[in-house]
């Protein structure tokens, strides 16, 4: 029988960051709705109402994890881990924290069960049988949850860092729990139109074929798709995402947290309203989904798991990291391709087209010293990747 698993992700707004910028960024929020004393009880009500199996949080203050979140959520049937960071101080007072229902999941012990990275934390769980909390069949019921809060800089360097920040935990997951389901969730600080998500859609990343929860056609009218997941006045952005391995997980439903009436009252039809408020305790909204873990998971061949979709033999000469780097670079070039209209092109459009061709030519020339990389790039350009 397929095993259900509910996952919710939420950037809960660091109290430290709120206090530092409340007069500028949160002047729309009344003090009783912005203070931690006002927001935390509301957060707990949300958790009690939704009761996810996995709760992945971002912007968790280290002190609040110990004093508030862990004890209160333990009282509600959860256990949790806070991201372990070498440097956490006033400059970086918060990180990511993941909680799970102890009657549903058991954290794998030892170094193969958890790992913290600079912008993420990965945990591997064994699903339990509800009646006696006994582990389900070993070969089919491990799941890896990767909780991320990626680089925010909207630059080429920022995009490269976001890719690397996803690559590291995925690489680790493929080593400690190969062929098992994986979920990447959190505040990605970028939209679904970014090159990062084109790689998620079109490539096997460390053996994982993935899909985005809120790109399913049935989610088109949900708040996380049509309005945003980060919502403050004049800034409504879709930057919180849930990515899952669709070969081993089947999505059953998604979370659309607010009713049309609540959206109308608290957000209106324009962008002049936002959160936190009496309804939502953060400037982000919760996103989530219920999956079923397919019982017929087959162990994938290690060679297949290390290469992109439709890879040829030559790609085996490249490291997986280098394949991802080349794909990301091609996506950045492709995004600058001028549109081809039916009208006669203007002088500026001709110049833009020539510039685009020159960029491709120079990129291929820069790879001439490495035949494997050049061949991989040529296939990207031809659309074979």
Short mmCIF file of C-alpha atoms in Angstrom, two decimals:
data_model
loop_
_atom_site.label_atom_id
_atom_site.label_comp_id
_atom_site.label_asym_id
_atom_site.label_seq_id
_atom_site.Cartn_x
_atom_site.Cartn_y
_atom_site.Cartn_z
CA UNK A 1 0.00 0.00 0.00
CA UNK A 2 1.26 3.46 -0.82
CA UNK A 3 2.36 5.47 2.22
CA UNK A 4 1.11 9.07 2.63
CA UNK A 5 3.50 11.86 3.69
CA UNK A 6 2.53 15.50 4.29
CA UNK A 7 5.20 18.20 4.07
CA UNK A 8 4.84 21.89 4.92
CA UNK A 9 7.46 24.59 4.45
CA UNK A 10 7.34 28.05 5.99
CA UNK A 11 9.66 31.01 6.40
CA UNK A 12 8.38 32.20 9.78
CA UNK A 13 10.18 35.60 9.79
CA UNK A 14 13.08 35.89 12.19
CA UNK A 15 12.18 38.01 15.20
CA UNK A 16 15.67 39.51 15.03
CA UNK A 17 15.18 40.67 11.44
CA UNK A 18 11.66 41.91 12.21
CA UNK A 19 12.84 44.04 15.13
CA UNK A 20 15.67 45.53 13.07
CA UNK A 21 13.46 46.57 10.15
CA UNK A 22 9.94 46.86 11.55
CA UNK A 23 9.77 50.64 11.18
CA UNK A 24 10.75 50.46 7.51
CA UNK A 25 9.56 47.16 6.06
CA UNK A 26 6.72 46.33 8.46
CA UNK A 27 5.05 49.65 9.19
CA UNK A 28 1.83 48.06 7.83
CA UNK A 29 1.81 45.54 10.69
CA UNK A 30 0.32 46.44 14.07
CA UNK A 31 2.66 45.83 17.00
CA UNK A 32 0.45 43.10 18.46
CA UNK A 33 0.63 41.20 15.15
CA UNK A 34 4.34 41.77 14.58
CA UNK A 35 5.84 41.03 17.98
CA UNK A 36 7.07 37.50 18.63
CA UNK A 37 4.66 37.27 21.58
CA UNK A 38 1.80 37.91 19.16
CA UNK A 39 3.06 35.88 16.21
CA UNK A 40 4.21 32.69 17.91
CA UNK A 41 0.81 31.63 19.35
CA UNK A 42 -0.75 32.21 15.93
CA UNK A 43 1.98 30.10 14.34
CA UNK A 44 1.18 27.26 16.75
CA UNK A 45 -2.51 27.45 15.82
CA UNK A 46 -1.56 27.03 12.15
CA UNK A 47 0.57 23.99 12.96
CA UNK A 48 -2.19 22.43 15.07
CA UNK A 49 -4.74 23.00 12.30
CA UNK A 50 -2.59 21.58 9.49
CA UNK A 51 -0.61 18.99 11.49
CA UNK A 52 1.95 18.09 8.78
CA UNK A 53 4.16 15.04 9.10
CA UNK A 54 7.18 17.21 8.25
CA UNK A 55 7.47 20.90 9.08
CA UNK A 56 10.41 22.67 7.41
CA UNK A 57 10.98 26.18 8.76
CA UNK A 58 13.28 28.97 7.65
CA UNK A 59 14.44 32.11 9.50
CA UNK A 60 14.35 30.36 12.85
CA UNK A 61 16.29 32.30 15.47
CA UNK A 62 18.71 29.98 17.26
CA UNK A 63 17.55 31.15 20.68
CA UNK A 64 13.86 30.82 19.75
CA UNK A 65 14.41 27.23 18.62
CA UNK A 66 15.57 26.24 22.10
CA UNK A 67 13.25 28.44 24.15
CA UNK A 68 10.00 28.28 22.16
CA UNK A 69 9.80 26.10 19.07
CA UNK A 70 11.31 22.80 20.21
CA UNK A 71 9.51 22.51 23.59
CA UNK A 72 6.14 23.65 22.23
CA UNK A 73 6.27 21.39 19.20
CA UNK A 74 7.49 18.44 21.28
CA UNK A 75 4.34 18.89 23.36
CA UNK A 76 2.40 18.53 20.10
CA UNK A 77 4.04 15.28 19.04
CA UNK A 78 7.07 16.52 17.11
CA UNK A 79 10.82 16.31 17.41
CA UNK A 80 13.17 18.67 15.62
CA UNK A 81 16.66 19.59 14.53
CA UNK A 82 18.18 23.03 14.10
CA UNK A 83 20.74 23.70 11.40
CA UNK A 84 24.24 23.48 12.84
CA UNK A 85 26.26 26.47 11.72
CA UNK A 86 29.90 27.18 12.47
CA UNK A 87 29.16 30.87 12.77
CA UNK A 88 25.90 32.08 14.22
CA UNK A 89 25.97 35.44 15.87
CA UNK A 90 24.34 38.85 15.57
CA UNK A 91 25.15 38.95 11.87
CA UNK A 92 23.43 35.62 11.23
CA UNK A 93 21.06 34.95 14.12
CA UNK A 94 18.86 32.42 12.35
CA UNK A 95 18.87 29.29 10.21
CA UNK A 96 16.61 26.47 9.08
CA UNK A 97 14.92 23.96 11.39
CA UNK A 98 13.01 20.79 10.52
CA UNK A 99 10.42 19.08 12.70
CA UNK A 100 8.70 15.74 12.23
CA UNK A 101 5.92 13.74 13.84
CA UNK A 102 7.51 11.08 16.04
CA UNK A 103 4.60 8.69 15.50
CA UNK A 104 5.19 8.79 11.73
CA UNK A 105 8.93 9.24 11.18
CA UNK A 106 12.17 8.16 12.81
CA UNK A 107 15.40 10.03 12.12
CA UNK A 108 18.13 7.72 10.83
CA UNK A 109 20.91 7.62 13.42
CA UNK A 110 24.47 8.70 12.82
CA UNK A 111 26.22 10.55 10.03
CA UNK A 112 23.92 9.08 7.38
CA UNK A 113 20.87 10.61 9.03
CA UNK A 114 21.57 14.34 9.10
CA UNK A 115 23.87 16.93 7.61
CA UNK A 116 23.98 20.72 7.81
CA UNK A 117 25.24 22.93 5.01
CA UNK A 118 25.75 26.69 4.77
CA UNK A 119 22.20 27.38 3.56
CA UNK A 120 20.38 24.11 4.15
CA UNK A 121 19.92 21.02 6.26
CA UNK A 122 19.22 17.48 5.03
CA UNK A 123 17.60 14.80 7.18
CA UNK A 124 16.91 11.16 6.29
CA UNK A 125 13.92 9.46 7.89
CA UNK A 126 12.57 5.96 8.20
CA UNK A 127 8.78 5.78 8.03
CA UNK A 128 7.06 4.00 10.88
CA UNK A 129 4.07 1.72 10.97
CA UNK A 130 1.47 3.59 13.00
CA UNK A 131 0.26 0.79 15.21
CA UNK A 132 3.57 -0.11 16.94
CA UNK A 133 5.99 2.49 15.61
CA UNK A 134 7.90 -0.25 13.82
CA UNK A 135 9.95 0.69 10.74
CA UNK A 136 8.30 -0.09 7.43
CA UNK A 137 10.15 -2.22 4.89
CA UNK A 138 13.73 -0.91 4.67
CA UNK A 139 13.98 -0.81 0.88
CA UNK A 140 11.01 1.44 0.24
CA UNK A 141 10.41 3.81 3.10
CA UNK A 142 13.35 6.10 3.68
CA UNK A 143 12.81 9.70 2.66
CA UNK A 144 15.23 12.63 2.59
CA UNK A 145 13.96 16.12 3.43
CA UNK A 146 16.20 19.00 2.32
CA UNK A 147 15.25 22.29 3.97
CA UNK A 148 16.78 25.31 2.20
CA UNK A 149 17.04 29.07 2.54
CA UNK A 150 19.04 30.04 -0.51
CA UNK A 151 21.18 33.05 -1.41
CA UNK A 152 19.10 36.20 -1.93
CA UNK A 153 21.33 38.24 -4.26
CA UNK A 154 19.62 38.65 -7.67
CA UNK A 155 22.86 38.56 -9.65
CA UNK A 156 24.74 35.98 -11.71
CA UNK A 157 26.91 35.29 -8.67
CA UNK A 158 23.80 34.87 -6.55
CA UNK A 159 22.29 32.45 -9.08
CA UNK A 160 25.49 30.42 -9.10
CA UNK A 161 25.51 30.26 -5.30
CA UNK A 162 21.89 29.11 -5.21
CA UNK A 163 22.73 26.27 -7.60
CA UNK A 164 25.69 25.20 -5.46
CA UNK A 165 23.61 25.46 -2.29
CA UNK A 166 21.14 22.98 -3.78
CA UNK A 167 23.82 20.78 -5.30
CA UNK A 168 25.60 20.00 -2.02
CA UNK A 169 22.68 18.45 -0.10
CA UNK A 170 21.42 16.62 -3.20
CA UNK A 171 24.87 15.11 -3.66
CA UNK A 172 24.90 14.00 -0.02
CA UNK A 173 21.38 12.54 -0.29
CA UNK A 174 22.33 10.53 -3.37
CA UNK A 175 25.16 8.93 -1.39
CA UNK A 176 23.40 8.10 1.89
CA UNK A 177 19.90 7.27 0.58
CA UNK A 178 20.21 6.47 -3.14
CA UNK A 179 16.97 5.69 -4.99
CA UNK A 180 14.82 6.82 -2.06
CA UNK A 181 12.37 9.76 -2.23
CA UNK A 182 13.71 13.27 -1.76
CA UNK A 183 11.92 16.57 -1.13
CA UNK A 184 13.65 19.95 -1.46
CA UNK A 185 11.61 22.70 0.16
CA UNK A 186 12.02 26.19 1.49
CA UNK A 187 12.71 29.81 0.65
CA UNK A 188 14.60 29.71 -2.64
CA UNK A 189 14.75 33.50 -3.08
CA UNK A 190 14.00 33.13 -6.77
CA UNK A 191 11.03 32.44 -9.02
CA UNK A 192 10.15 29.41 -11.08
CA UNK A 193 11.36 31.22 -14.23
CA UNK A 194 14.97 31.08 -13.01
CA UNK A 195 17.61 28.84 -14.56
CA UNK A 196 17.73 26.82 -11.35
CA UNK A 197 14.19 25.58 -11.95
CA UNK A 198 14.84 24.81 -15.60
CA UNK A 199 17.53 22.44 -14.37
CA UNK A 200 15.07 20.88 -11.92
CA UNK A 201 12.62 20.32 -14.79
CA UNK A 202 14.97 19.14 -17.49
CA UNK A 203 17.89 17.36 -15.83
CA UNK A 204 18.53 14.48 -13.53
CA UNK A 205 20.33 16.09 -10.63
CA UNK A 206 22.45 13.50 -8.82
CA UNK A 207 20.06 10.89 -10.15
CA UNK A 208 16.84 12.64 -9.15
CA UNK A 209 14.14 13.50 -11.67
CA UNK A 210 12.16 16.25 -10.02
CA UNK A 211 9.00 18.30 -10.36
CA UNK A 212 7.68 21.40 -8.60
CA UNK A 213 4.50 21.05 -6.56
CA UNK A 214 2.99 24.38 -7.60
CA UNK A 215 3.65 23.87 -11.31
CA UNK A 216 0.91 21.27 -11.55
CA UNK A 217 -1.90 22.66 -13.78
CA UNK A 218 -4.46 22.20 -11.01
CA UNK A 219 -2.61 24.71 -8.80
CA UNK A 220 -2.92 27.65 -11.22
CA UNK A 221 -5.48 29.51 -9.10
CA UNK A 222 -3.82 28.97 -5.73
CA UNK A 223 -2.38 31.91 -3.82
CA UNK A 224 1.21 30.60 -4.03
CA UNK A 225 0.93 30.65 -7.84
CA UNK A 226 -1.27 33.59 -8.79
CA UNK A 227 -0.19 36.10 -6.11
CA UNK A 228 2.90 35.14 -4.18
CA UNK A 229 4.42 33.35 -1.20
CA UNK A 230 6.24 36.43 0.10
CA UNK A 231 3.65 39.15 0.61
CA UNK A 232 4.36 42.62 1.94
CA UNK A 233 2.93 45.88 0.53
CA UNK A 234 4.11 46.48 -3.06
CA UNK A 235 6.19 43.30 -3.06
CA UNK A 236 4.40 40.04 -3.85
CA UNK A 237 6.80 37.34 -5.02
CA UNK A 238 6.67 33.56 -5.55
CA UNK A 239 9.93 32.45 -3.96
CA UNK A 240 8.96 29.53 -1.69
CA UNK A 241 8.91 26.17 -3.44
CA UNK A 242 8.59 22.43 -2.91
CA UNK A 243 10.47 20.16 -5.31
CA UNK A 244 10.06 16.39 -5.18
CA UNK A 245 11.41 13.27 -6.87
CA UNK A 246 8.44 12.25 -9.00
CA UNK A 247 9.78 8.76 -9.74
CA UNK A 248 9.40 7.78 -6.09
CA UNK A 249 6.73 10.21 -4.85
CA UNK A 250 3.23 10.84 -6.18
CA UNK A 251 1.61 14.18 -5.34
CA UNK A 252 -1.96 13.91 -4.09
CA UNK A 253 -2.88 17.48 -3.12
CA UNK A 254 -1.35 20.87 -2.34
CA UNK A 255 -1.83 23.44 0.38
CA UNK A 256 -3.75 26.60 -0.50
CA UNK A 257 -3.75 28.19 2.93
CA UNK A 258 -6.35 30.96 2.60
CA UNK A 259 -9.95 31.21 1.46
CA UNK A 260 -10.98 33.80 -1.18
CA UNK A 261 -12.68 35.77 1.59
CA UNK A 262 -9.49 35.87 3.68
CA UNK A 263 -7.44 36.89 0.66
CA UNK A 264 -9.86 39.70 -0.13
CA UNK A 265 -9.86 41.00 3.42
CA UNK A 266 -6.15 40.78 4.17
CA UNK A 267 -4.55 41.24 0.74
CA UNK A 268 -7.18 42.93 -1.43
CA UNK A 269 -6.94 42.97 -5.20
CA UNK A 270 -3.83 45.16 -5.47
CA UNK A 271 -0.36 44.91 -3.97
CA UNK A 272 -0.81 47.54 -1.28
CA UNK A 273 -1.45 45.06 1.54
CA UNK A 274 0.60 42.30 3.07
CA UNK A 275 1.62 40.20 6.04
CA UNK A 276 2.23 39.72 8.97
CA UNK A 277 -1.30 40.34 10.16
CA UNK A 278 -3.96 38.92 12.43
CA UNK A 279 -4.33 36.10 9.90
CA UNK A 280 -0.72 35.21 9.05
CA UNK A 281 2.19 35.49 11.52
CA UNK A 282 4.91 35.89 8.87
CA UNK A 283 5.65 37.85 5.72
CA UNK A 284 5.68 34.46 3.95
CA UNK A 285 2.76 32.06 3.71
CA UNK A 286 3.00 28.30 4.33
CA UNK A 287 3.31 26.04 1.31
CA UNK A 288 2.78 22.31 1.41
CA UNK A 289 1.69 19.08 -0.22
CA UNK A 290 0.62 15.55 0.56
CA UNK A 291 2.52 12.82 -1.27
CA UNK A 292 2.31 9.08 -1.36
CA UNK A 293 5.51 7.10 -1.34
CA UNK A 294 5.40 4.52 -4.09
CA UNK A 295 6.05 1.03 -2.82
CA UNK A 296 7.58 -0.25 -6.03
CA UNK A 297 10.79 1.78 -5.79
CA UNK A 298 13.52 0.08 -7.77
CA UNK A 299 17.17 0.55 -6.96
CA UNK A 300 18.56 2.66 -9.75
CA UNK A 301 21.82 1.83 -11.45
CA UNK A 302 24.63 3.96 -10.08
CA UNK A 303 25.75 4.97 -13.57
CA UNK A 304 22.23 6.16 -14.45
CA UNK A 305 22.01 8.11 -11.19
CA UNK A 306 25.11 10.10 -11.99
CA UNK A 307 24.08 11.42 -15.39
CA UNK A 308 21.45 13.79 -16.81
CA UNK A 309 18.35 12.64 -18.69
CA UNK A 310 19.12 11.20 -22.13
CA UNK A 311 22.84 11.39 -21.48
CA UNK A 312 25.29 9.92 -23.96
CA UNK A 313 28.44 8.01 -23.11
CA UNK A 314 30.61 11.08 -23.44
CA UNK A 315 28.84 12.74 -20.50
CA UNK A 316 30.29 10.11 -18.18
CA UNK A 317 33.66 11.82 -18.63
CA UNK A 318 32.27 14.93 -16.91
CA UNK A 319 31.60 15.22 -13.21
CA UNK A 320 27.96 15.73 -12.34
CA UNK A 321 28.80 19.14 -10.87
CA UNK A 322 30.40 20.21 -14.17
CA UNK A 323 27.35 19.05 -16.14
CA UNK A 324 25.14 21.19 -13.91
CA UNK A 325 27.48 24.19 -14.28
CA UNK A 326 27.43 23.91 -18.08
CA UNK A 327 23.65 23.55 -18.12
CA UNK A 328 23.20 26.60 -15.89
CA UNK A 329 25.57 28.65 -18.06
CA UNK A 330 23.65 27.66 -21.19
CA UNK A 331 20.38 28.66 -19.55
CA UNK A 332 21.83 32.09 -18.74
CA UNK A 333 22.86 32.56 -22.39
CA UNK A 334 19.55 31.25 -23.70
CA UNK A 335 17.63 33.71 -21.54
CA UNK A 336 19.21 36.53 -23.60
CA UNK A 337 17.95 35.19 -26.93
CA UNK A 338 15.95 37.92 -28.72
CA UNK A 339 12.37 37.12 -29.65
CA UNK A 340 11.62 36.31 -33.28
CA UNK A 341 8.66 38.36 -34.43
CA UNK A 342 6.92 38.16 -37.77
CA UNK A 343 7.77 41.75 -38.66
CA UNK A 344 10.97 42.82 -40.30
CA UNK A 345 13.61 43.11 -37.54
CA UNK A 346 14.88 46.53 -36.56
CA UNK A 347 18.54 47.46 -36.51
CA UNK A 348 18.60 46.98 -32.72
CA UNK A 349 17.01 43.53 -33.04
CA UNK A 350 19.55 42.48 -35.67
CA UNK A 351 22.37 43.64 -33.41
CA UNK A 352 20.88 41.72 -30.47
CA UNK A 353 20.62 38.58 -32.62
CA UNK A 354 24.22 38.91 -33.71
CA UNK A 355 25.33 39.44 -30.12
CA UNK A 356 23.48 36.27 -29.09
CA UNK A 357 25.19 34.23 -31.82
CA UNK A 358 28.56 35.66 -30.83
CA UNK A 359 28.02 34.66 -27.21
CA UNK A 360 27.34 31.06 -28.25
CA UNK A 361 30.34 31.02 -30.58
CA UNK A 362 32.68 32.37 -27.89
CA UNK A 363 31.34 29.91 -25.33
CA UNK A 364 32.01 26.95 -27.63
CA UNK A 365 35.46 28.31 -28.41
CA UNK A 366 36.28 28.54 -24.70
CA UNK A 367 35.54 24.80 -24.38
CA UNK A 368 37.67 23.62 -27.31
CA UNK A 369 40.39 22.39 -24.94
CA UNK A 370 37.99 19.83 -23.44
CA UNK A 371 36.22 17.66 -26.05
CA UNK A 372 33.75 16.19 -23.53
CA UNK A 373 32.65 19.63 -22.34
CA UNK A 374 32.40 20.92 -25.90
CA UNK A 375 30.27 17.96 -27.00
CA UNK A 376 28.04 18.38 -23.96
CA UNK A 377 27.59 22.09 -24.75
CA UNK A 378 26.77 21.35 -28.41
CA UNK A 379 24.02 18.98 -27.34
CA UNK A 380 22.62 21.56 -24.95
CA UNK A 381 22.48 24.06 -27.80
CA UNK A 382 20.79 21.52 -30.08
CA UNK A 383 18.20 20.80 -27.41
CA UNK A 384 19.31 17.24 -26.73
CA UNK A 385 19.63 17.90 -23.02
#
